[in-house]
XYZ file of C-alpha atoms in Angstrom:
571
model
C 67.217 35.062 171.042
C 67.277 39.079 171.659
C 66.342 38.395 175.240
C 69.307 35.868 175.367
C 71.508 38.605 174.020
C 70.436 41.246 176.388
C 71.112 38.630 179.291
C 74.526 37.803 178.101
C 74.916 41.815 177.708
C 74.019 42.395 181.321
C 76.054 39.633 182.975
C 78.668 40.632 181.158
C 78.223 44.321 182.411
C 77.672 42.852 185.652
C 81.017 41.357 185.968
C 83.495 42.735 188.425
C 86.516 42.582 186.012
C 84.288 44.687 183.734
C 83.104 47.113 186.629
C 86.735 47.199 187.557
C 88.236 48.497 184.149
C 85.311 51.032 184.340
C 86.473 52.269 187.377
C 90.132 52.181 186.043
C 88.761 54.060 182.603
C 87.110 56.939 185.415
C 90.475 57.511 187.356
C 92.388 57.482 184.345
C 90.154 60.598 182.765
C 89.873 62.023 186.264
C 93.941 61.885 186.691
C 94.553 63.821 183.449
C 92.233 66.455 184.321
C 93.572 66.753 187.689
C 96.943 66.606 186.888
C 96.632 69.329 183.716
C 94.954 71.676 186.580
C 98.263 71.611 188.944
C 100.068 71.983 185.933
C 98.099 75.200 185.312
C 98.365 76.520 188.747
C 102.332 75.981 188.848
C 102.702 77.646 185.662
C 100.593 80.791 186.958
C 102.542 80.694 190.156
C 105.829 80.667 188.774
C 105.169 83.047 185.711
C 102.028 85.138 187.091
C 101.548 87.143 183.769
C 101.812 84.075 181.247
C 99.123 84.262 179.040
C 97.178 80.784 178.271
C 96.022 80.016 174.928
C 92.180 80.508 174.740
C 92.027 81.792 178.312
C 93.947 84.781 178.799
C 95.607 85.441 182.181
C 94.901 83.641 185.379
C 92.591 85.770 187.835
C 93.151 84.975 191.722
C 89.822 83.694 191.821
C 90.487 81.104 189.153
C 93.805 80.066 190.753
C 91.371 79.221 193.756
C 89.313 77.555 191.521
C 92.122 75.422 189.983
C 93.095 74.803 193.615
C 89.798 73.532 194.783
C 89.026 71.365 191.955
C 92.630 69.850 191.465
C 92.534 68.315 195.352
C 88.821 67.419 194.802
C 89.357 65.439 191.624
C 92.638 63.937 192.697
C 92.294 62.614 195.904
C 88.295 61.628 195.365
C 88.421 60.312 191.996
C 92.125 59.060 191.897
C 93.461 58.466 194.949
C 90.454 56.724 196.163
C 88.612 55.319 193.017
C 91.641 53.788 191.451
C 93.406 51.940 194.645
C 90.257 50.402 196.432
C 87.425 50.461 193.754
C 89.138 49.622 190.636
C 92.278 47.073 191.376
C 89.733 45.416 194.154
C 87.392 45.048 191.601
C 89.815 43.606 189.044
C 91.672 40.819 191.742
C 89.849 40.472 195.027
C 87.505 37.908 193.944
C 90.468 35.627 192.267
C 92.974 36.138 195.197
C 90.409 34.985 197.697
C 89.003 31.954 195.242
C 85.876 33.937 194.559
C 83.929 33.300 191.364
C 82.271 36.828 191.648
C 81.484 39.572 194.031
C 78.657 39.312 196.407
C 76.195 41.774 195.276
C 76.938 42.445 191.156
C 74.128 44.996 190.375
C 75.083 47.231 193.874
C 78.817 46.764 192.592
C 77.428 48.309 189.283
C 75.071 51.140 190.591
C 78.038 52.011 192.648
C 80.365 52.714 189.475
C 77.372 54.615 187.976
C 76.742 56.841 190.655
C 80.540 57.511 191.131
C 80.966 58.062 187.542
C 77.535 60.733 187.806
C 79.775 62.357 190.472
C 82.536 63.233 188.707
C 80.341 64.407 185.562
C 78.255 67.045 188.384
C 81.618 67.960 189.732
C 83.053 68.849 186.587
C 79.770 70.550 185.642
C 80.789 73.387 187.951
C 83.429 74.617 185.286
C 80.688 76.053 183.173
C 77.940 77.528 185.437
C 77.523 81.205 186.110
C 80.336 81.988 188.595
C 82.381 79.173 188.004
C 83.778 76.282 190.091
C 84.231 76.793 193.907
C 87.017 78.626 195.225
C 87.135 77.362 198.898
C 89.430 74.095 198.652
C 88.879 70.923 198.907
C 88.213 71.259 202.631
C 85.258 73.847 201.570
C 85.694 75.699 205.233
C 82.576 77.641 206.673
C 81.473 80.189 206.858
C 82.868 80.928 203.267
C 81.212 77.731 201.987
C 77.807 79.051 203.250
C 76.891 81.618 201.118
C 77.423 82.898 198.045
C 78.383 86.364 198.883
C 82.136 84.602 199.611
C 82.793 85.180 195.934
C 82.712 83.719 192.514
C 82.025 79.831 192.400
C 80.279 79.797 195.917
C 77.025 79.941 194.422
C 75.688 77.386 192.227
C 79.427 76.022 191.626
C 79.432 75.186 195.283
C 76.066 73.556 195.100
C 77.688 71.427 192.567
C 80.668 70.443 194.361
C 78.712 69.382 197.386
C 76.328 67.202 195.095
C 79.248 65.586 193.415
C 80.900 64.632 196.857
C 77.441 63.426 198.341
C 76.959 61.014 195.102
C 80.823 60.294 195.272
C 80.214 58.861 198.847
C 77.079 57.373 198.348
C 78.730 55.772 195.570
C 82.172 54.542 197.285
C 80.132 52.995 200.247
C 77.727 51.123 198.203
C 81.192 49.646 196.711
C 82.824 49.282 200.207
C 79.843 47.214 201.557
C 80.042 45.164 198.816
C 84.165 44.623 199.114
C 83.746 44.074 202.357
C 80.673 41.324 202.416
C 82.559 39.610 199.838
C 85.888 39.130 201.878
C 83.722 37.709 204.724
C 81.415 35.413 202.960
C 83.120 34.291 199.575
C 86.659 32.957 200.495
C 87.591 29.664 199.174
C 87.898 26.601 200.958
C 91.251 26.965 203.191
C 91.668 30.942 202.783
C 91.698 31.426 206.279
C 92.165 35.540 207.815
C 95.290 34.530 207.990
C 95.807 33.107 204.701
C 94.794 36.169 202.959
C 97.181 38.219 200.884
C 97.851 41.678 202.466
C 96.533 43.419 199.458
C 93.221 41.883 200.488
C 93.526 43.005 203.762
C 94.351 46.376 202.482
C 91.088 46.683 200.458
C 89.236 45.232 203.374
C 90.578 47.916 205.893
C 90.051 50.950 203.476
C 86.594 49.808 202.595
C 85.886 49.661 206.404
C 87.021 52.889 206.784
C 84.995 54.357 203.949
C 81.948 52.941 205.589
C 82.937 54.997 208.620
C 84.246 57.727 207.665
C 82.291 59.011 204.223
C 78.983 58.334 206.065
C 79.882 61.074 208.652
C 80.776 63.351 205.423
C 77.919 62.899 203.955
C 75.906 64.014 207.397
C 78.356 67.022 207.155
C 77.099 68.387 203.492
C 73.494 67.599 204.421
C 73.733 70.158 207.183
C 75.650 72.387 205.008
C 73.084 72.218 202.563
C 70.433 73.215 204.741
C 72.579 76.386 206.178
C 72.970 77.794 202.561
C 69.563 77.334 201.380
C 67.254 76.580 204.520
C 68.304 79.219 206.475
C 69.693 77.100 209.536
C 72.903 77.940 211.442
C 74.873 74.576 212.284
C 78.232 76.400 210.912
C 77.215 80.246 210.770
C 78.173 82.222 213.890
C 75.732 84.539 214.990
C 75.647 87.885 213.641
C 78.807 86.853 210.851
C 79.399 89.217 208.229
C 81.188 89.152 205.015
C 81.834 92.200 203.050
C 79.454 94.182 205.430
C 76.682 92.336 204.693
C 74.792 89.762 206.899
C 75.210 85.971 206.464
C 71.812 85.659 207.320
C 69.247 87.319 206.858
C 67.045 89.507 209.465
C 64.278 87.073 209.268
C 66.283 83.814 209.129
C 67.008 82.143 212.815
C 69.764 83.518 214.116
C 71.463 80.379 215.547
C 75.068 80.371 217.349
C 76.481 77.638 215.082
C 80.288 77.252 214.444
C 82.524 76.484 212.124
C 84.716 74.330 214.167
C 81.704 71.722 213.854
C 82.342 71.530 210.369
C 85.980 70.814 210.740
C 85.736 68.189 213.137
C 83.235 66.432 210.855
C 85.134 67.035 207.797
C 88.380 65.914 209.341
C 86.848 63.076 210.676
C 86.346 61.857 207.113
C 89.477 63.828 206.071
C 92.227 61.809 207.662
C 90.891 58.522 207.312
C 90.681 59.342 203.383
C 94.646 59.716 203.532
C 94.900 55.846 204.547
C 91.879 54.425 202.347
C 94.058 56.083 199.250
C 97.533 54.891 200.905
C 96.786 51.046 202.530
C 96.223 49.556 199.154
C 100.199 50.808 198.224
C 100.966 49.293 201.712
C 99.531 45.923 200.778
C 100.767 45.928 197.416
C 104.317 46.964 198.017
C 104.378 44.138 200.805
C 103.459 41.543 198.333
C 105.665 42.375 195.519
C 108.662 42.652 197.544
C 108.558 39.587 199.054
C 107.402 38.262 195.350
C 110.678 39.372 193.886
C 113.109 39.006 196.783
C 111.809 35.407 196.804
C 111.218 35.585 200.682
C 108.609 34.904 202.753
C 107.062 38.427 203.815
C 108.960 39.143 207.663
C 106.446 39.044 210.221
C 103.635 38.442 208.286
C 100.746 38.246 211.049
C 102.212 41.425 212.577
C 102.086 42.864 208.789
C 98.108 41.856 209.321
C 97.847 43.696 212.783
C 99.681 46.959 211.530
C 97.211 47.344 208.626
C 94.418 46.809 211.122
C 96.161 49.356 213.644
C 96.414 52.221 211.092
C 92.931 51.810 209.971
C 91.998 52.019 213.938
C 94.248 55.221 214.673
C 93.662 56.833 211.507
C 90.332 57.329 212.732
C 90.954 59.047 215.890
C 94.036 61.679 214.836
C 91.578 64.188 212.993
C 92.459 66.879 215.667
C 95.663 67.470 214.234
C 94.264 69.648 211.264
C 92.989 71.774 214.213
C 95.578 73.032 216.041
C 95.276 76.359 214.952
C 91.393 76.685 214.914
C 91.016 77.380 218.397
C 91.251 73.787 219.604
C 91.275 73.055 223.356
C 94.904 72.719 224.303
C 94.343 69.387 226.315
C 92.660 68.091 222.962
C 95.359 69.126 221.022
C 97.761 67.288 223.025
C 95.367 64.150 222.973
C 95.353 64.551 218.975
C 99.096 64.896 219.130
C 99.861 61.918 220.861
C 97.541 59.690 219.063
C 99.175 61.241 215.714
C 102.747 60.411 217.196
C 101.405 56.736 218.087
C 100.056 56.258 214.407
C 104.089 56.411 213.547
C 104.256 52.672 215.466
C 102.509 50.560 212.994
C 103.752 52.534 210.193
C 107.645 52.147 211.204
C 106.727 48.650 211.602
C 105.691 48.215 208.028
C 108.794 49.984 206.846
C 111.019 47.655 208.808
C 109.234 44.427 207.530
C 110.017 45.743 203.618
C 113.587 46.538 204.910
C 113.822 43.189 206.441
C 112.391 41.472 203.316
C 114.618 42.983 200.773
C 117.794 42.862 203.261
C 120.559 40.560 201.390
C 117.737 39.212 199.119
C 119.024 38.680 195.623
C 115.824 40.738 194.571
C 114.746 40.840 190.880
C 114.675 44.140 190.151
C 112.119 44.229 187.393
C 109.625 47.144 187.097
C 106.896 46.557 189.381
C 109.751 46.059 192.387
C 111.283 49.335 191.621
C 108.061 51.024 191.952
C 107.359 48.796 195.096
C 110.956 50.385 196.512
C 109.709 53.782 195.378
C 106.936 53.590 197.346
C 109.023 52.546 200.142
C 111.263 55.724 199.437
C 108.532 58.153 199.239
C 106.654 56.645 202.437
C 109.734 57.230 204.272
C 110.546 60.103 202.980
C 107.019 61.996 203.493
C 106.363 60.208 206.696
C 109.265 61.895 208.261
C 107.891 65.192 208.190
C 104.580 63.672 209.777
C 105.587 63.826 213.375
C 107.057 67.477 212.879
C 103.302 68.517 211.818
C 101.918 66.606 214.770
C 103.711 68.728 217.376
C 101.093 71.700 218.039
C 103.840 74.169 218.433
C 105.368 73.528 215.256
C 101.987 73.377 213.523
C 101.268 76.621 214.290
C 104.484 78.294 212.145
C 103.796 75.574 209.148
C 99.924 75.103 209.206
C 98.702 76.337 205.757
C 102.161 76.742 204.152
C 103.558 74.874 201.333
C 105.307 72.608 203.572
C 102.053 70.648 204.129
C 101.854 70.637 200.810
C 105.276 68.834 200.222
C 104.648 66.409 202.907
C 101.267 65.492 201.780
C 102.073 64.912 198.090
C 104.968 62.751 198.899
C 102.793 60.871 201.291
C 99.179 60.559 199.317
C 100.538 61.787 195.904
C 104.026 60.078 194.934
C 103.430 57.297 197.289
C 100.031 56.333 196.152
C 101.021 56.911 192.845
C 103.905 54.857 192.940
C 102.080 52.063 194.458
C 99.427 52.433 191.493
C 102.091 51.709 188.645
C 103.359 49.104 190.485
C 100.066 47.477 190.430
C 99.749 48.039 186.416
C 103.304 46.675 185.740
C 102.737 43.429 188.071
C 99.471 42.758 187.054
C 99.084 43.866 183.367
C 99.762 40.145 181.988
C 96.323 39.306 183.951
C 94.383 42.787 182.862
C 95.758 42.184 179.105
C 97.184 38.932 178.695
C 100.837 40.629 177.407
C 103.701 41.966 179.534
C 104.963 45.995 179.424
C 108.301 46.389 177.915
C 110.798 46.226 180.710
C 113.298 48.746 179.574
C 110.654 51.741 178.672
C 109.306 50.899 182.295
C 113.034 51.499 183.999
C 112.957 54.532 182.265
C 109.788 55.724 183.053
C 110.809 54.495 186.694
C 114.268 56.343 187.295
C 112.836 59.690 185.698
C 109.869 59.859 187.314
C 111.234 59.296 191.108
C 114.202 61.743 190.040
C 111.541 64.558 189.049
C 109.240 63.729 191.980
C 111.878 64.319 194.233
C 112.876 67.337 192.550
C 109.227 68.926 192.342
C 107.847 68.199 196.274
C 111.049 68.624 198.143
C 112.044 72.272 196.991
C 108.407 72.747 198.227
C 109.758 72.073 201.890
C 112.047 75.263 201.893
C 109.826 77.663 200.419
C 107.331 76.286 203.008
C 109.715 77.346 205.952
C 110.212 80.429 204.336
C 106.339 81.252 205.091
C 105.119 80.709 201.444
C 100.964 80.195 201.997
C 99.546 77.501 199.863
C 96.654 79.331 198.411
C 98.609 82.531 197.341
C 97.675 82.870 193.841
C 100.687 85.251 193.370
C 103.939 85.873 195.196
C 105.396 88.753 193.843
C 104.260 92.470 193.477
C 102.899 92.767 196.913
C 103.447 95.200 199.571
C 104.107 95.044 203.284
C 107.346 93.674 204.921
C 106.575 89.724 203.733
C 106.569 90.718 200.191
C 110.519 90.554 199.765
C 110.524 86.918 201.914
C 108.041 85.729 199.331
C 109.387 87.246 196.056
C 112.796 85.848 197.244
C 111.281 82.306 196.675
C 110.250 83.447 192.921
C 113.595 81.154 191.643
C 112.665 77.875 193.329
C 109.243 78.384 192.494
C 110.610 78.310 188.433
C 112.457 75.353 189.493
C 109.282 73.423 191.005
C 106.591 74.028 188.106
C 109.925 72.956 185.673
C 110.101 69.583 187.222
C 106.474 69.042 187.610
C 105.995 69.729 183.775
C 108.659 67.178 183.064
C 107.468 65.011 185.639
C 104.009 64.770 183.673
C 105.799 64.726 180.210
C 107.743 61.494 181.555
C 104.561 59.708 181.756
C 104.133 59.917 178.228
C 106.875 56.897 178.535
C 104.061 55.185 180.154
C 101.465 55.881 177.549
C 103.919 54.872 174.719
C 104.570 51.624 176.850
C 101.154 50.610 177.012
C 99.916 51.206 173.431
C 103.240 49.389 172.219
C 102.695 46.189 174.249
C 99.121 46.229 173.195
C 99.815 46.102 169.664
C 102.403 43.705 169.763
C 100.514 41.493 171.910
C 103.209 39.146 172.806
C 101.491 36.335 174.898
C 102.563 36.603 178.703
C 103.743 33.195 180.156
C 100.949 32.130 182.797
C 103.173 33.335 186.180
C 106.050 35.372 184.531
C 106.748 36.638 188.129
C 106.818 33.269 190.190
C 103.736 34.478 192.183
C 102.240 32.607 194.829
C 98.794 34.184 195.033
C 95.605 32.610 193.706
C 95.234 35.179 191.067
C 98.057 33.789 188.914
C 96.202 30.438 189.133
C 95.249 29.972 185.248
C 93.334 26.651 186.033
C 91.212 27.759 188.939
C 87.768 28.153 187.306
C 86.231 28.764 190.672
C 87.391 25.624 191.971
C 90.491 26.587 194.193
C 91.299 25.497 197.644
C 93.940 27.100 199.588
C 96.677 25.002 201.319
C 98.799 27.568 203.089
C 100.126 31.575 203.286
C 100.982 33.323 200.291
C 104.707 34.146 199.743
C 106.000 30.578 200.367
C 109.317 30.690 199.264
C 112.304 28.613 200.234
C 114.866 29.669 202.580
C 117.470 29.893 199.450
C 114.796 31.438 197.219
C 115.334 28.889 194.766
C 111.988 27.331 194.403
C 108.195 28.045 195.938
C 104.912 26.916 196.585
C 101.481 28.675 195.429
C 98.647 28.756 197.458
C 96.713 26.675 195.676
C 99.461 23.811 195.238
C 99.272 20.760 197.670
C 102.512 19.302 195.816
C 105.735 20.132 196.987
C 107.958 23.275 195.922
C 108.250 24.457 192.589
C 111.395 25.607 190.939
C 112.125 29.188 190.267
C 111.611 30.170 186.384
C 114.845 31.290 184.760
C 114.298 35.233 184.927
């Protein structure tokens, strides 16, 4: 009896939904930590003499540690874990009619390794010297030696170990996801009938397997430079504070920090699309669902998803325009960076055409999907600007870049997550979130998000560097210019604090809805995809593409239904 109970417990742990909730919990904890670090940064930047309770005034090296850990936690453990790992485990099998993922034990191992990576990363705060200060990019030669400053010793080693573990765990999960998508689709679920969310997860997982393996190799080389006296990334006769990075007895090679930049950004730019592609797929499905329309140019949307993934791995060089890159190579990377705007623009046209003149039901998931489109356009407009080498020479490493990727990678991806949570909450917990609270959450969030990040474009154009811990009290001709941004720094920080506070509305909504537990209808959104088939039980057959709505928007036919159309339920 005891062995049977243990078997049932293990079966429960191996279930893909249990693993999905585990990833969701991990990303929630990481999000709270990452946002808290960003608020500490904003408070210090706007009010440099602020005394934090139980800590005191923030030192410059501590500010750099906050920047490093905030970027690392949010990019890896929130914007990769939540949209790719969490929601794919929760809903990908149901969307393709599979009973389970292909490799349950590998799936659970991936979750445990990823969780261990987060624990190792957070441990860097508590070791001698503290967390690393080299930014989430860990540029050498400063990342190759403890001589570079506090946190570049054991803290840097823990950072490298955490990212290596994360890469291993994420790659294992992606192999499982790719195999499940290829092998476990139900009868009738052809490639052209897969929902765009599945295409997005599939493409993101392909990018993970390609890019994270390169990052892992780069980390191994950097660890060799740090501990085995190699010189993959250390130039000959390199000195820090008058001390040679390589001792006299060590191998004095002719390494180049540019090698790290190539390896790191070969991973780094695809990582942007790994985080944003699931939001694109979610937005396409939700807009069509609430507009009661077929997705405009559905097959084109599949192609653009794959094109974004393909082009995403050949544009890494636009991060290196000011790093001494060959001008001819810079031109090639500039052209490829502009080319990726073509499939991205095609997606925007599809979203707009799907929603155009429709009688869209503006429920909370639809609002967050529209918010995703808004941020994707606003943030994407500055992408071609930064893709021009001559403009990037001035804007590189300024707050203009921070504003650009926070609108795209921060707010667009976050709104995609909220869209997914509001949309799938009935399937996750059997009840629906409160609509009025959800709409207040949306409107306050989008207004405060723009209030926070749009002004950063202006401070970046002024010349504000992204890693300066303090903008006033400095000598030199630039002091007056940077000090002139202080009133705007106060506005940005106040908006950021209010934006974080508004998220309590979402927390209250979740707690209130779970406490009330009013049963949700079987298909409250009149959706057409398989996860909403309450009678599937793993015996599903697909007869058509998703989002099969009538031309007048009055009826629809689910993917699993062979019968004529179903009338839209009263809304």
